[in-house]
Coordinates of C-alpha atoms and ligand atoms in Angstrom, one line a residue:
M85 CA 0.0 0.0 0.0
K86 CA 2.8 2.4 0.9
T87 CA 4.6 1.9 -2.4
K88 CA 1.4 2.5 -4.4
I89 CA 0.7 5.7 -2.4
A90 CA 4.2 6.9 -2.9
E91 CA 4.1 6.3 -6.7
K92 CA 0.8 8.1 -7.0
F93 CA 2.0 11.0 -4.9
K94 CA 5.2 11.4 -7.0
T95 CA 3.2 11.3 -10.3
L96 CA 0.6 13.8 -9.1
F97 CA 2.7 16.2 -7.1
G98 CA 6.3 15.5 -8.3
E99 CA 7.7 15.2 -4.8
E100 CA 7.6 13.2 -1.6
G101 CA 5.8 13.8 1.7
D102 CA 5.5 12.2 5.2
F103 CA 3.5 9.1 5.9
F104 CA 0.9 8.8 8.5
A105 CA -1.6 6.0 9.4
S106 CA -4.4 5.2 11.7
A107 CA -6.6 2.3 12.5
G108 CA -10.1 0.9 12.4
R109 CA -11.4 -0.6 15.6
I110 CA -13.2 -3.5 17.2
N111 CA -15.2 -3.3 20.3
L112 CA -15.4 -6.2 22.7
I113 CA -18.5 -4.9 24.5
G114 CA -20.2 -1.6 25.3
E115 CA -22.2 -0.7 22.2
H116 CA -24.3 2.5 21.9
T117 CA -23.1 3.4 25.4
D118 CA -20.6 6.1 24.4
Y119 CA -23.1 8.8 23.7
N120 CA -24.9 7.8 26.9
G121 CA -21.9 8.6 29.0
G122 CA -21.2 4.9 29.6
F123 CA -18.3 2.5 29.1
V124 CA -16.8 1.1 26.0
F125 CA -14.1 -1.5 25.5
P126 CA -12.5 -1.0 22.0
G127 CA -9.1 -1.7 20.5
A128 CA -7.5 -0.5 17.3
V129 CA -6.9 -3.2 14.6
D130 CA -4.4 -3.9 11.9
K131 CA -6.6 -2.5 9.2
G132 CA -6.6 1.2 8.6
I133 CA -5.9 4.2 6.5
M134 CA -2.5 5.4 5.3
A135 CA -1.7 8.8 3.8
E136 CA 1.2 10.6 2.4
I137 CA 1.0 14.3 3.0
K138 CA 3.0 17.4 2.3
L139 CA 2.2 21.1 2.8
N140 CA 1.8 22.9 -0.5
G141 CA 2.2 26.6 0.5
T142 CA -1.3 27.5 -0.9
E143 CA -4.8 27.8 0.6
K144 CA -5.9 24.7 -1.3
V145 CA -6.2 21.1 -0.2
R146 CA -5.5 18.6 -2.9
V147 CA -6.4 15.0 -2.0
F148 CA -6.4 11.8 -4.0
A149 CA -8.3 8.7 -2.8
L150 CA -6.3 5.9 -4.3
D151 CA -8.8 3.1 -3.7
I152 CA -11.5 4.8 -5.8
D153 CA -9.2 6.8 -8.1
E154 CA -10.8 10.1 -7.3
Y155 CA -9.2 13.5 -6.9
V156 CA -10.7 16.4 -5.1
E157 CA -9.5 20.0 -4.5
F158 CA -11.1 22.3 -1.9
G159 CA -10.4 25.5 0.0
L160 CA -10.5 25.9 3.7
N161 CA -13.5 28.1 4.2
E162 CA -16.9 26.8 5.3
E163 CA -18.4 27.4 1.9
D164 CA -15.7 25.3 0.2
A165 CA -17.2 22.0 1.4
P166 CA -16.7 19.3 -1.2
V167 CA -19.6 17.1 -2.3
Q168 CA -17.8 13.7 -2.3
S169 CA -18.6 12.1 1.0
W170 CA -15.1 10.8 1.6
A171 CA -13.7 14.3 1.0
R172 CA -16.0 15.8 3.6
Y173 CA -14.2 13.8 6.3
V174 CA -10.9 15.4 5.3
F175 CA -12.6 18.8 4.9
G176 CA -14.4 18.4 8.2
V177 CA -11.1 17.7 10.1
C178 CA -9.6 20.8 8.6
R179 CA -12.5 22.9 9.6
E180 CA -12.7 21.6 13.1
I181 CA -9.0 22.3 13.6
I182 CA -9.6 25.9 12.3
K183 CA -12.6 26.3 14.6
R184 CA -10.3 25.4 17.5
G185 CA -7.9 28.2 16.5
G186 CA -5.4 26.0 14.7
H187 CA -3.6 27.8 11.9
I188 CA -3.4 25.5 8.9
S189 CA -3.1 26.1 5.1
G190 CA -3.1 23.9 2.0
F191 CA -1.6 20.5 1.6
N192 CA -1.3 17.7 -0.9
A193 CA -2.3 14.2 0.0
V194 CA -2.8 10.7 -1.3
F195 CA -4.4 8.1 0.9
A196 CA -5.6 4.5 0.7
G197 CA -7.0 2.0 3.2
D198 CA -7.8 -1.6 4.0
V199 CA -10.6 -1.2 6.6
P200 CA -13.6 -2.9 5.0
L201 CA -16.2 -0.2 4.3
G202 CA -19.6 -0.6 6.0
A203 CA -18.3 -3.4 8.1
G204 CA -18.7 -1.5 11.4
M205 CA -15.0 -1.2 11.9
S206 CA -15.1 2.5 11.5
S207 CA -13.1 3.3 8.4
S208 CA -14.3 6.9 8.8
A209 CA -12.7 7.3 12.2
A210 CA -9.5 5.9 10.8
L211 CA -9.6 8.5 8.0
E212 CA -10.4 11.4 10.4
S213 CA -7.7 10.5 12.9
T214 CA -5.1 9.9 10.2
F215 CA -5.6 13.5 9.0
A216 CA -6.1 15.0 12.4
F217 CA -2.9 13.4 13.7
A218 CA -1.0 14.4 10.5
L219 CA -2.1 18.0 10.4
N220 CA -1.4 18.4 14.1
Y221 CA 2.2 17.1 13.4
L222 CA 2.8 19.0 10.2
F223 CA 1.6 22.3 11.4
D224 CA 3.0 21.8 14.9
L225 CA -0.4 22.7 16.5
G226 CA 0.2 21.0 19.9
I227 CA -3.3 19.5 20.1
D228 CA -3.6 16.7 22.7
K229 CA -4.9 13.3 21.8
F230 CA -8.3 13.7 23.3
E231 CA -8.9 16.8 21.2
L232 CA -7.7 15.0 18.1
A233 CA -10.4 12.4 18.8
R234 CA -13.0 15.1 19.4
I235 CA -12.0 16.7 16.1
G236 CA -12.9 13.5 14.3
Q237 CA -16.2 13.2 16.3
S238 CA -17.2 16.8 15.5
T239 CA -16.4 16.1 11.8
E240 CA -19.0 13.3 11.9
H241 CA -21.5 15.6 13.7
N242 CA -21.1 18.7 11.6
Y243 CA -20.0 17.5 8.1
C244 CA -21.3 13.9 7.8
G245 CA -24.6 13.9 9.6
V246 CA -23.9 11.2 12.2
K247 CA -24.3 12.2 15.9
C248 CA -21.8 9.6 17.0
G249 CA -20.2 9.1 20.3
I250 CA -16.4 9.3 21.0
M251 CA -15.6 5.5 20.9
D252 CA -14.3 5.1 17.3
Q253 CA -12.1 8.2 17.2
F254 CA -10.8 7.5 20.7
A255 CA -9.9 3.9 19.7
S256 CA -8.3 5.1 16.5
V257 CA -6.2 7.7 18.2
F258 CA -5.3 5.9 21.4
G259 CA -5.0 2.3 20.2
K260 CA -2.0 0.3 21.3
A261 CA -0.9 -3.1 20.0
G262 CA -2.1 -6.0 22.1
N263 CA -4.3 -3.9 24.3
L264 CA -8.0 -3.2 24.6
M265 CA -9.0 0.0 26.3
R266 CA -11.8 0.6 28.7
L267 CA -13.0 4.1 28.4
D268 CA -15.5 5.9 30.7
C269 CA -17.2 8.2 28.2
K270 CA -18.4 10.5 31.0
T271 CA -15.2 11.2 32.7
M272 CA -12.9 10.2 29.8
E273 CA -10.8 8.1 32.1
Y274 CA -9.3 5.1 30.4
K275 CA -7.3 2.1 31.1
Y276 CA -5.3 -0.3 28.8
Y277 CA -6.1 -4.0 29.2
P278 CA -3.5 -6.3 27.7
F279 CA -5.7 -8.8 25.8
H280 CA -4.2 -12.2 25.0
P281 CA -7.0 -14.7 25.7
E282 CA -5.2 -17.9 26.1
G283 CA -6.9 -20.6 24.1
Y284 CA -9.3 -18.3 22.3
K285 CA -9.4 -16.2 19.1
L286 CA -11.4 -13.1 18.3
V287 CA -12.8 -13.3 14.8
L288 CA -15.1 -11.0 12.8
L289 CA -17.7 -12.3 10.4
D290 CA -18.7 -9.6 8.0
S291 CA -22.2 -10.0 6.7
A292 CA -21.2 -7.8 3.8
V293 CA -24.5 -6.1 4.0
K294 CA -25.0 -2.4 4.9
H295 CA -28.6 -1.3 5.3
E296 CA -29.8 2.1 4.0
L297 CA -30.5 5.0 6.4
A298 CA -28.1 3.6 9.0
S299 CA -27.1 7.2 10.0
S300 CA -30.6 8.5 10.5
A301 CA -31.6 5.3 12.4
Y302 CA -28.5 5.8 14.5
N303 CA -29.4 9.5 15.3
K304 CA -32.9 8.3 16.2
R305 CA -31.5 5.9 18.8
R306 CA -29.6 8.7 20.3
E307 CA -32.7 10.9 20.5
S308 CA -34.6 8.1 22.2
C309 CA -31.9 7.8 24.9
E310 CA -31.9 11.5 25.4
R311 CA -35.6 11.6 25.9
A312 CA -35.5 8.7 28.4
A313 CA -32.7 10.4 30.3
A314 CA -34.6 13.7 30.4
A315 CA -37.7 11.9 31.8
I316 CA -35.7 10.2 34.5
R317 CA -33.9 13.4 35.3
K318 CA -37.2 15.0 36.5
N319 CA -37.2 12.6 39.5
H320 CA -33.4 12.2 39.8
P321 CA -31.6 15.5 38.8
E322 CA -28.2 13.8 39.1
V323 CA -28.9 11.8 35.9
E324 CA -26.9 13.6 33.3
F325 CA -26.8 10.6 31.0
L326 CA -28.6 7.2 30.9
R327 CA -25.4 5.8 32.3
D328 CA -26.3 7.5 35.6
A329 CA -29.7 5.9 35.8
R330 CA -30.9 2.7 37.5
M331 CA -33.4 0.3 36.1
E332 CA -35.9 1.2 38.9
W333 CA -35.7 4.8 37.9
L334 CA -36.5 3.9 34.3
E335 CA -39.4 1.9 35.6
E336 CA -40.8 5.0 37.4
V337 CA -41.2 6.8 34.1
K338 CA -42.4 3.9 32.1
A339 CA -45.8 5.5 31.6
D340 CA -44.4 8.9 30.6
I341 CA -42.2 7.7 27.7
T342 CA -43.0 5.7 24.6
E343 CA -42.5 2.0 24.6
E344 CA -39.8 2.3 22.1
D345 CA -37.8 4.8 24.1
Y346 CA -38.2 2.6 27.1
M347 CA -36.8 -0.4 25.2
R348 CA -33.8 1.6 24.0
A349 CA -33.1 2.9 27.5
E350 CA -33.5 -0.6 29.0
Y351 CA -30.8 -1.9 26.6
V352 CA -28.4 0.9 27.4
I353 CA -28.7 0.6 31.2
D354 CA -28.0 -3.1 31.0
E355 CA -25.2 -2.7 28.5
V356 CA -23.3 -0.2 30.7
Q357 CA -23.3 -2.8 33.5
R358 CA -22.3 -5.6 31.1
V359 CA -19.0 -3.7 30.3
L360 CA -18.2 -3.6 34.0
D361 CA -19.0 -7.3 34.4
V362 CA -16.8 -8.1 31.5
C363 CA -13.9 -6.2 33.0
D364 CA -14.3 -8.1 36.2
A365 CA -14.5 -11.4 34.3
L366 CA -11.3 -10.5 32.4
E367 CA -9.4 -10.0 35.7
R368 CA -10.2 -13.7 36.5
D369 CA -9.5 -14.9 32.9
D370 CA -13.1 -16.0 32.9
Y371 CA -13.9 -16.0 29.2
E372 CA -17.1 -18.0 29.6
T373 CA -18.6 -15.0 31.4
V374 CA -17.2 -12.6 28.8
G375 CA -18.8 -14.7 26.1
Q376 CA -22.1 -14.9 27.9
K377 CA -22.3 -11.1 28.2
M378 CA -21.6 -10.8 24.5
Y379 CA -24.6 -13.0 23.7
E380 CA -26.7 -10.9 26.1
T381 CA -25.5 -7.8 24.2
H382 CA -26.6 -9.3 20.9
Y383 CA -30.0 -10.1 22.3
G384 CA -30.4 -6.5 23.5
M385 CA -29.1 -5.0 20.3
S386 CA -31.5 -7.2 18.3
K387 CA -34.6 -7.1 20.4
L388 CA -34.5 -3.9 22.4
Y389 CA -32.3 -1.5 20.6
E390 CA -33.3 -3.0 17.2
V391 CA -30.0 -2.4 15.4
S392 CA -29.4 -5.9 14.2
C393 CA -30.7 -7.5 11.0
E394 CA -31.6 -10.9 9.6
E395 CA -28.1 -11.5 8.4
L396 CA -26.5 -10.7 11.7
D397 CA -29.0 -12.6 13.7
F398 CA -28.3 -15.6 11.5
L399 CA -24.5 -15.3 12.1
N400 CA -25.2 -15.0 15.8
D401 CA -27.4 -18.2 15.8
V402 CA -24.7 -20.1 13.9
A403 CA -22.2 -19.2 16.5
K404 CA -24.5 -20.3 19.3
K405 CA -25.2 -23.6 17.5
C406 CA -21.5 -24.3 17.1
G407 CA -20.9 -23.7 20.8
V408 CA -18.9 -20.5 20.2
T409 CA -18.1 -18.8 23.6
G410 CA -19.4 -15.3 22.7
S411 CA -20.9 -13.6 19.7
R412 CA -22.7 -10.4 18.9
V413 CA -23.3 -7.7 16.4
M414 CA -20.4 -5.1 16.6
G415 CA -20.5 -1.4 16.1
G416 CA -23.5 0.7 15.2
G417 CA -25.3 -2.2 13.6
F418 CA -27.8 -2.2 10.7
G419 CA -25.3 -4.5 8.9
G420 CA -21.6 -5.0 9.3
C421 CA -20.0 -7.7 11.4
T422 CA -20.4 -10.0 14.3
I423 CA -17.5 -10.3 16.7
N424 CA -16.9 -13.8 18.0
L425 CA -14.9 -15.2 20.9
V426 CA -14.0 -18.7 19.8
K427 CA -12.0 -21.5 21.4
N428 CA -9.0 -22.4 19.2
E429 CA -10.2 -26.0 18.7
L430 CA -13.6 -24.8 17.5
Y431 CA -12.3 -22.2 15.1
D432 CA -12.1 -24.2 11.9
H433 CA -15.4 -25.9 12.3
F434 CA -17.2 -22.6 13.2
I435 CA -15.8 -20.7 10.2
S436 CA -16.6 -23.4 7.7
E437 CA -20.1 -23.8 9.2
A438 CA -20.8 -20.1 9.2
V439 CA -19.4 -19.6 5.6
D440 CA -21.4 -22.5 4.2
S441 CA -24.7 -21.9 5.9
Y442 CA -24.6 -18.2 5.3
T443 CA -23.8 -18.6 1.7
K444 CA -26.6 -21.1 1.2
K445 CA -29.1 -18.7 2.9
F446 CA -28.0 -15.3 1.5
G447 CA -26.3 -16.2 -1.7
H448 CA -23.0 -14.6 -0.8
A449 CA -20.2 -15.5 1.6
P450 CA -19.5 -13.6 4.8
K451 CA -15.9 -12.3 5.0
V452 CA -13.7 -13.5 7.8
Y453 CA -11.3 -11.2 9.6
D454 CA -9.0 -12.5 12.4
V455 CA -8.6 -9.7 14.9
V456 CA -5.1 -8.4 15.4
I457 CA -5.1 -5.6 18.0
S458 CA -2.7 -2.9 16.8
D459 CA -1.5 0.7 17.2
G460 CA -3.7 3.7 16.4
A461 CA -2.7 7.0 14.8
R462 CA 1.0 7.4 14.2
K463 CA 3.7 8.8 11.8
L464 CA 5.4 6.2 9.8
Q465 CA 9.1 6.0 9.1
Ligands
GLA667 C1 -20.8 3.9 15.8 C2 -20.5 5.2 16.5 C3 -19.9 5.1 17.9 C4 -20.7 4.1 18.7 C5 -21.0 2.9 18.0 C6 -22.0 2.0 18.7 O1 -19.6 3.2 15.6 O2 -19.6 5.9 15.7 O3 -19.8 6.3 18.5 O4 -21.9 4.8 19.2 O5 -21.6 3.1 16.7 O6 -21.4 1.5 19.9

């Protein structure tokens, strides 16, 4: 990938720049908890985005997306927003830096990636954090890592229409090889957890479907949670986010909110607790409990939060039938992957069962990605 980027950069711009990279992410547990002030448990993966970048001394940004062979040029003012959705991520990062007082000007860039698109591994966060990290370095802006993550998140909010939480950008910026991270999305305290489950593998099965309107459905989930939290807050003013609420408090307002909002909130309150239970279980190397919680998350995401789909429920069922330790839909949902915690000796059987039965049912094979927990945003040599 690096060689191809370098060749293209040389052809387009006649010079050489610096290389930067960032990663997609997995999440062991803690889904749709981030924007509710709860806990998440992600890690960066060995699939990401790589870019070669050099300042060009003008007010223009010139970017080439190698994977789709598309070139875009834009200025740095609000009215210069490009129409191409991929370019809006780069533009958004520039704008968010400028809004925070960062002095930046034009640059040339070529980038490519190997995070599967629409797989729920957050290719967009990888793209945002690659550019946020690179511009911070090249313009010597002195922005700290949390703010780099927030720049990516605000890009999603203000330029891409997704009111996402902080998990993906956090994972992409803070990722460390061999480590998962538990992040408290309310206090932003985090802790690295070396993750080497003896005797198990983590594997993603990508349904290779992405359902339409995922971002508007995502935003609706968030609104449901905010309404439920607001209702609870009337009785319990200390409830800033759903994370602060107890199930009994949700029960108290059951009649005041819609059934749908109730279900969403019920899922979130349970899920916040599940992350903590998984952390405890990991301290004891108790992977059976970890797996059990993953299945509970899947059930909640499918039946209460309603962000699963037929394909993902099918993959979850196959895992259960094969005796896989843990399995669930990962990321925002509405397509994408399941994440599976599988005993080594079961791995081959599970993968072949899943691939065969899924192909028979849906007419195309799921993709299989072994999880390798890797470093996040960085400058390459
Ligand atoms: C998407 C969002 C994240 C998070 C997950 C669900 O990946 O970008 O902020 O909410 O969905 O956990």
